[in-house]
Short mmCIF file of C-alpha atoms in Angstrom, two decimals:
data_model
loop_
_atom_site.label_atom_id
_atom_site.label_comp_id
_atom_site.label_asym_id
_atom_site.label_seq_id
_atom_site.Cartn_x
_atom_site.Cartn_y
_atom_site.Cartn_z
CA GLU A 1 14.45 -5.12 -23.26
CA VAL A 2 13.43 -2.99 -20.64
CA GLN A 3 16.19 -0.06 -19.12
CA LEU A 4 15.71 1.72 -16.10
CA VAL A 5 18.31 4.63 -15.75
CA GLU A 6 19.20 6.52 -12.75
CA SER A 7 20.90 9.72 -12.91
CA GLY A 8 21.73 13.12 -10.81
CA GLY A 9 22.84 11.61 -7.73
CA GLY A 10 25.63 12.86 -5.80
CA LEU A 11 27.16 15.09 -2.96
CA VAL A 12 24.75 18.24 -1.39
CA GLN A 13 24.16 19.72 1.71
CA PRO A 14 21.79 19.35 4.59
CA GLY A 15 18.92 21.58 3.51
CA ARG A 16 19.95 22.11 -0.44
CA SER A 17 17.85 20.32 -2.72
CA LEU A 18 18.79 17.79 -6.08
CA LYS A 19 16.85 16.30 -8.49
CA LEU A 20 16.72 13.02 -9.73
CA SER A 21 15.54 11.66 -12.91
CA CYS A 22 14.92 8.03 -13.82
CA LEU A 23 15.41 7.37 -18.05
CA ALA A 24 12.94 4.18 -19.43
CA SER A 25 13.49 2.77 -22.36
CA GLY A 26 12.28 -1.34 -23.29
CA PHE A 27 8.55 -0.97 -22.47
CA THR A 28 5.17 1.31 -22.92
CA PHE A 29 6.60 4.18 -20.10
CA SER A 30 3.04 5.81 -19.95
CA ASN A 31 1.39 3.02 -19.43
CA TYR A 32 3.03 1.92 -15.66
CA GLY A 33 3.15 2.90 -12.26
CA MET A 34 6.71 4.12 -11.40
CA ASN A 35 8.24 4.21 -8.29
CA TRP A 36 11.30 5.52 -5.97
CA ILE A 37 12.12 2.97 -3.50
CA ARG A 38 15.87 4.02 -1.88
CA GLN A 39 18.55 1.81 0.02
CA ALA A 40 20.72 3.98 3.12
CA PRO A 41 24.64 2.53 3.19
CA GLY A 42 23.85 -1.35 4.62
CA LYS A 43 20.38 -1.67 5.07
CA GLY A 44 17.11 -2.23 4.00
CA LEU A 45 14.30 -0.86 1.28
CA GLU A 46 12.58 1.75 1.71
CA TRP A 47 9.78 3.04 -0.19
CA VAL A 48 9.81 6.75 -0.96
CA ALA A 49 6.98 7.61 -3.32
CA SER A 50 4.75 6.20 -6.64
CA ILE A 51 3.62 8.09 -8.92
CA SER A 52 0.34 6.43 -11.94
CA SER A 53 0.78 6.09 -15.46
CA SER A 54 -0.90 9.49 -16.13
CA SER A 55 -0.31 11.73 -12.80
CA SER A 56 -3.37 11.76 -11.29
CA TYR A 57 -2.02 9.70 -8.30
CA ILE A 58 0.68 10.73 -6.20
CA TYR A 59 1.72 9.73 -3.03
CA TYR A 60 4.92 9.75 -0.68
CA ALA A 61 5.86 8.30 2.39
CA ASP A 62 5.37 10.27 5.56
CA THR A 63 9.66 10.24 5.89
CA VAL A 64 9.54 12.70 2.63
CA LYS A 65 6.03 14.09 2.69
CA GLY A 66 6.14 18.19 2.15
CA ARG A 67 10.09 17.69 0.74
CA PHE A 68 9.97 15.60 -2.02
CA THR A 69 8.48 15.68 -5.46
CA ILE A 70 7.84 13.02 -7.39
CA SER A 71 6.81 13.74 -11.38
CA ARG A 72 7.05 12.39 -15.04
CA ASP A 73 7.08 13.56 -18.37
CA ASN A 74 5.53 10.59 -20.12
CA ALA A 75 6.25 12.16 -23.33
CA LYS A 76 10.60 11.94 -22.87
CA ASN A 77 9.66 8.31 -21.02
CA THR A 78 11.30 9.99 -17.54
CA LEU A 79 10.80 9.78 -13.94
CA TYR A 80 11.79 12.76 -11.52
CA LEU A 81 12.05 13.05 -7.90
CA GLN A 82 12.45 16.62 -6.56
CA MET A 83 14.37 16.48 -3.32
CA THR A 84 14.30 19.91 -1.28
CA SER A 85 15.37 20.59 2.63
CA LEU A 86 17.62 17.41 2.18
CA ARG A 87 18.69 15.89 5.82
CA SER A 88 21.47 13.58 6.48
CA GLU A 89 18.88 10.64 6.91
CA ASP A 90 17.85 11.03 3.21
CA THR A 91 21.30 10.14 2.29
CA ALA A 92 20.63 6.31 0.45
CA LEU A 93 21.23 4.65 -3.18
CA TYR A 94 17.90 5.38 -5.52
CA TYR A 95 16.11 2.99 -7.29
CA CYS A 96 13.93 3.60 -10.15
CA ALA A 97 11.17 1.12 -9.94
CA ARG A 98 8.41 -0.15 -12.54
CA GLU A 99 5.55 -1.79 -11.45
CA TYR A 100 4.29 -5.01 -12.64
CA TYR A 101 1.01 -3.26 -13.52
CA SER A 102 -0.19 -0.33 -13.31
CA GLY A 103 -1.30 0.46 -9.62
CA ASP A 104 -0.58 -2.50 -8.70
CA GLY A 105 2.37 -2.13 -6.07
CA TRP A 106 5.23 -4.32 -6.52
CA PHE A 107 8.26 -3.84 -8.62
CA ALA A 108 9.20 -5.94 -11.48
CA TYR A 109 12.27 -4.18 -12.70
CA TRP A 110 14.48 -1.63 -10.92
CA GLY A 111 17.77 0.20 -12.28
CA GLN A 112 21.22 -0.04 -11.02
CA GLY A 113 20.20 3.34 -8.19
CA THR A 114 21.98 6.93 -7.70
CA LEU A 115 23.84 7.50 -4.09
CA VAL A 116 22.56 10.70 -3.08
CA THR A 117 24.69 11.42 -0.09
CA VAL A 118 23.87 14.54 2.19
CA SER A 119 26.49 15.32 4.21
CA SER A 120 28.37 19.19 4.60
CA ASP B 1 2.34 1.75 9.06
CA THR B 2 2.43 -1.93 8.41
CA VAL B 3 5.54 -3.66 9.91
CA LEU B 4 7.17 -6.86 8.26
CA THR B 5 9.20 -8.86 10.27
CA GLN B 6 12.22 -11.47 8.83
CA SER B 7 14.55 -13.63 10.37
CA PRO B 8 18.04 -11.74 10.11
CA ALA B 9 20.21 -14.05 8.73
CA LEU B 10 20.03 -17.97 7.95
CA ALA B 11 23.05 -20.83 6.75
CA VAL B 12 22.27 -23.22 5.39
CA SER B 13 24.27 -26.24 2.79
CA PRO B 14 24.28 -26.51 -1.31
CA GLY B 15 20.66 -29.41 -1.37
CA GLU B 16 18.78 -28.07 1.63
CA ARG B 17 15.75 -27.18 1.53
CA VAL B 18 15.56 -23.01 3.57
CA THR B 19 12.21 -21.47 4.22
CA ILE B 20 12.52 -17.05 4.81
CA SER B 21 9.55 -16.12 7.06
CA CYS B 22 7.55 -12.80 7.32
CA ARG B 23 5.26 -12.19 9.39
CA ALA B 24 3.06 -9.40 8.64
CA SER B 25 1.49 -6.64 11.74
CA GLU B 26 -1.60 -6.72 10.59
CA SER B 27 -3.05 -8.30 7.39
CA VAL B 28 -1.97 -7.78 3.92
CA SER B 29 -4.26 -10.48 2.02
CA THR B 30 -2.20 -12.03 -0.24
CA LEU B 31 -0.44 -8.85 -1.06
CA MET B 32 2.80 -10.17 -0.74
CA HIS B 33 5.94 -10.14 -2.91
CA TRP B 34 9.81 -10.99 -2.29
CA TYR B 35 12.49 -9.64 -4.07
CA GLN B 36 15.99 -11.32 -3.65
CA GLN B 37 19.17 -9.05 -4.12
CA LYS B 38 22.50 -9.94 -4.49
CA PRO B 39 25.80 -8.07 -3.07
CA GLY B 40 26.42 -4.62 -4.81
CA GLN B 41 22.90 -5.20 -7.01
CA GLN B 42 19.60 -3.87 -7.77
CA PRO B 43 16.68 -6.14 -6.06
CA THR B 44 14.75 -8.60 -8.76
CA LEU B 45 11.71 -9.72 -7.50
CA LEU B 46 10.62 -13.15 -7.49
CA ILE B 47 7.62 -13.59 -6.28
CA TYR B 48 4.02 -11.80 -6.65
CA LEU B 49 0.74 -12.04 -5.11
CA ALA B 50 2.32 -14.29 -2.23
CA SER B 51 2.89 -17.51 -4.17
CA ASN B 52 2.89 -16.52 -7.88
CA LEU B 53 6.62 -17.21 -9.15
CA GLU B 54 8.02 -14.38 -11.70
CA SER B 55 9.17 -14.92 -15.09
CA GLY B 56 12.57 -16.40 -15.29
CA VAL B 57 12.61 -17.36 -11.20
CA PRO B 58 13.91 -20.75 -11.01
CA ALA B 59 10.99 -23.54 -10.15
CA ARG B 60 13.23 -24.39 -7.13
CA PHE B 61 11.78 -20.73 -5.35
CA SER B 62 8.59 -20.51 -3.98
CA GLY B 63 5.97 -18.59 -2.02
CA SER B 64 3.22 -19.16 0.48
CA GLY B 65 1.31 -17.66 3.21
CA SER B 66 -1.90 -15.44 3.18
CA GLY B 67 -2.90 -12.58 6.49
CA THR B 68 0.00 -12.13 8.58
CA ASP B 69 1.80 -14.91 7.92
CA PHE B 70 4.06 -15.71 4.82
CA THR B 71 7.02 -18.31 3.66
CA LEU B 72 9.59 -18.06 0.74
CA THR B 73 10.68 -21.56 0.00
CA ILE B 74 14.18 -22.60 -1.40
CA ASP B 75 14.71 -25.75 -2.16
CA PRO B 76 16.98 -27.30 -3.10
CA VAL B 77 19.25 -24.29 -2.14
CA GLU B 78 22.35 -23.51 -4.33
CA ALA B 79 25.65 -21.36 -3.80
CA ASP B 80 24.26 -18.46 -6.56
CA ASP B 81 21.31 -18.38 -4.27
CA THR B 82 24.25 -16.08 -1.83
CA ALA B 83 21.96 -12.70 -0.93
CA THR B 84 19.53 -10.73 1.16
CA TYR B 85 15.42 -11.65 1.11
CA TYR B 86 12.71 -8.72 1.17
CA CYS B 87 9.20 -9.91 1.56
CA GLN B 88 7.73 -6.36 0.54
CA GLN B 89 3.69 -5.40 1.18
CA SER B 90 1.35 -3.54 -1.31
CA TRP B 91 -1.96 -4.50 0.11
CA ASN B 92 -1.53 -1.07 3.30
CA ASP B 93 -0.62 2.30 2.91
CA PRO B 94 2.02 2.81 2.87
CA PHE B 95 4.10 0.13 0.70
CA THR B 96 6.79 -1.66 3.17
CA PHE B 97 9.92 -3.86 3.02
CA GLY B 98 11.24 -5.94 5.56
CA SER B 99 14.30 -5.64 7.00
CA GLY B 100 15.94 -8.64 4.64
CA THR B 101 16.81 -11.98 5.75
CA LYS B 102 20.42 -12.78 4.93
CA LEU B 103 20.96 -16.04 3.49
CA GLU B 104 24.74 -17.44 3.68
CA ILE B 105 25.44 -20.90 1.64
CA LYS B 106 27.91 -22.58 3.27
#
């Protein structure tokens, strides 16, 4: 069974940093592209970043480019999102999502999410 | 960015047929996908590549369309289908989602 478990969320002040993790199991992690997608409270879904299976291709939404860094450790079956210079508008539930295949751009599996609240 | 426009809400009775539309601001070929999000849960994939039913999804769900106009159909609707439905395109960079259609079952 595919499982994605996010962690690392919490309350953080504007301008500070936070690092999210997503531990994957139930599939060969190194074979799949992975993504972060977020959902502000009561709002819709926003794609944040993607990383290919071997980390060769990385893409970001303009809203986070230069502030967020997506990475992965295939030996640890873990996806990361390093977030810096956080703003109130980054407040959201952050989901880790696996692509259907690698590089195809749709999301077959989602974690339960980890909540990031940016507030003073 | 490719903007995906969805109607905000629909209300139907059990047993009826419902169509949820998604219009793209530019062509996305058939790289359109649909997700269901029930309250308090993560989204789940229903349809990929416009018309392919994800494994385990009831055949009551179907998708159609290409280019800029897409439709998710549920026939017949059941009470358990109460949820918000999102379309998402992966043809143009960046990936974008529609704002969601909240489906209420009367």
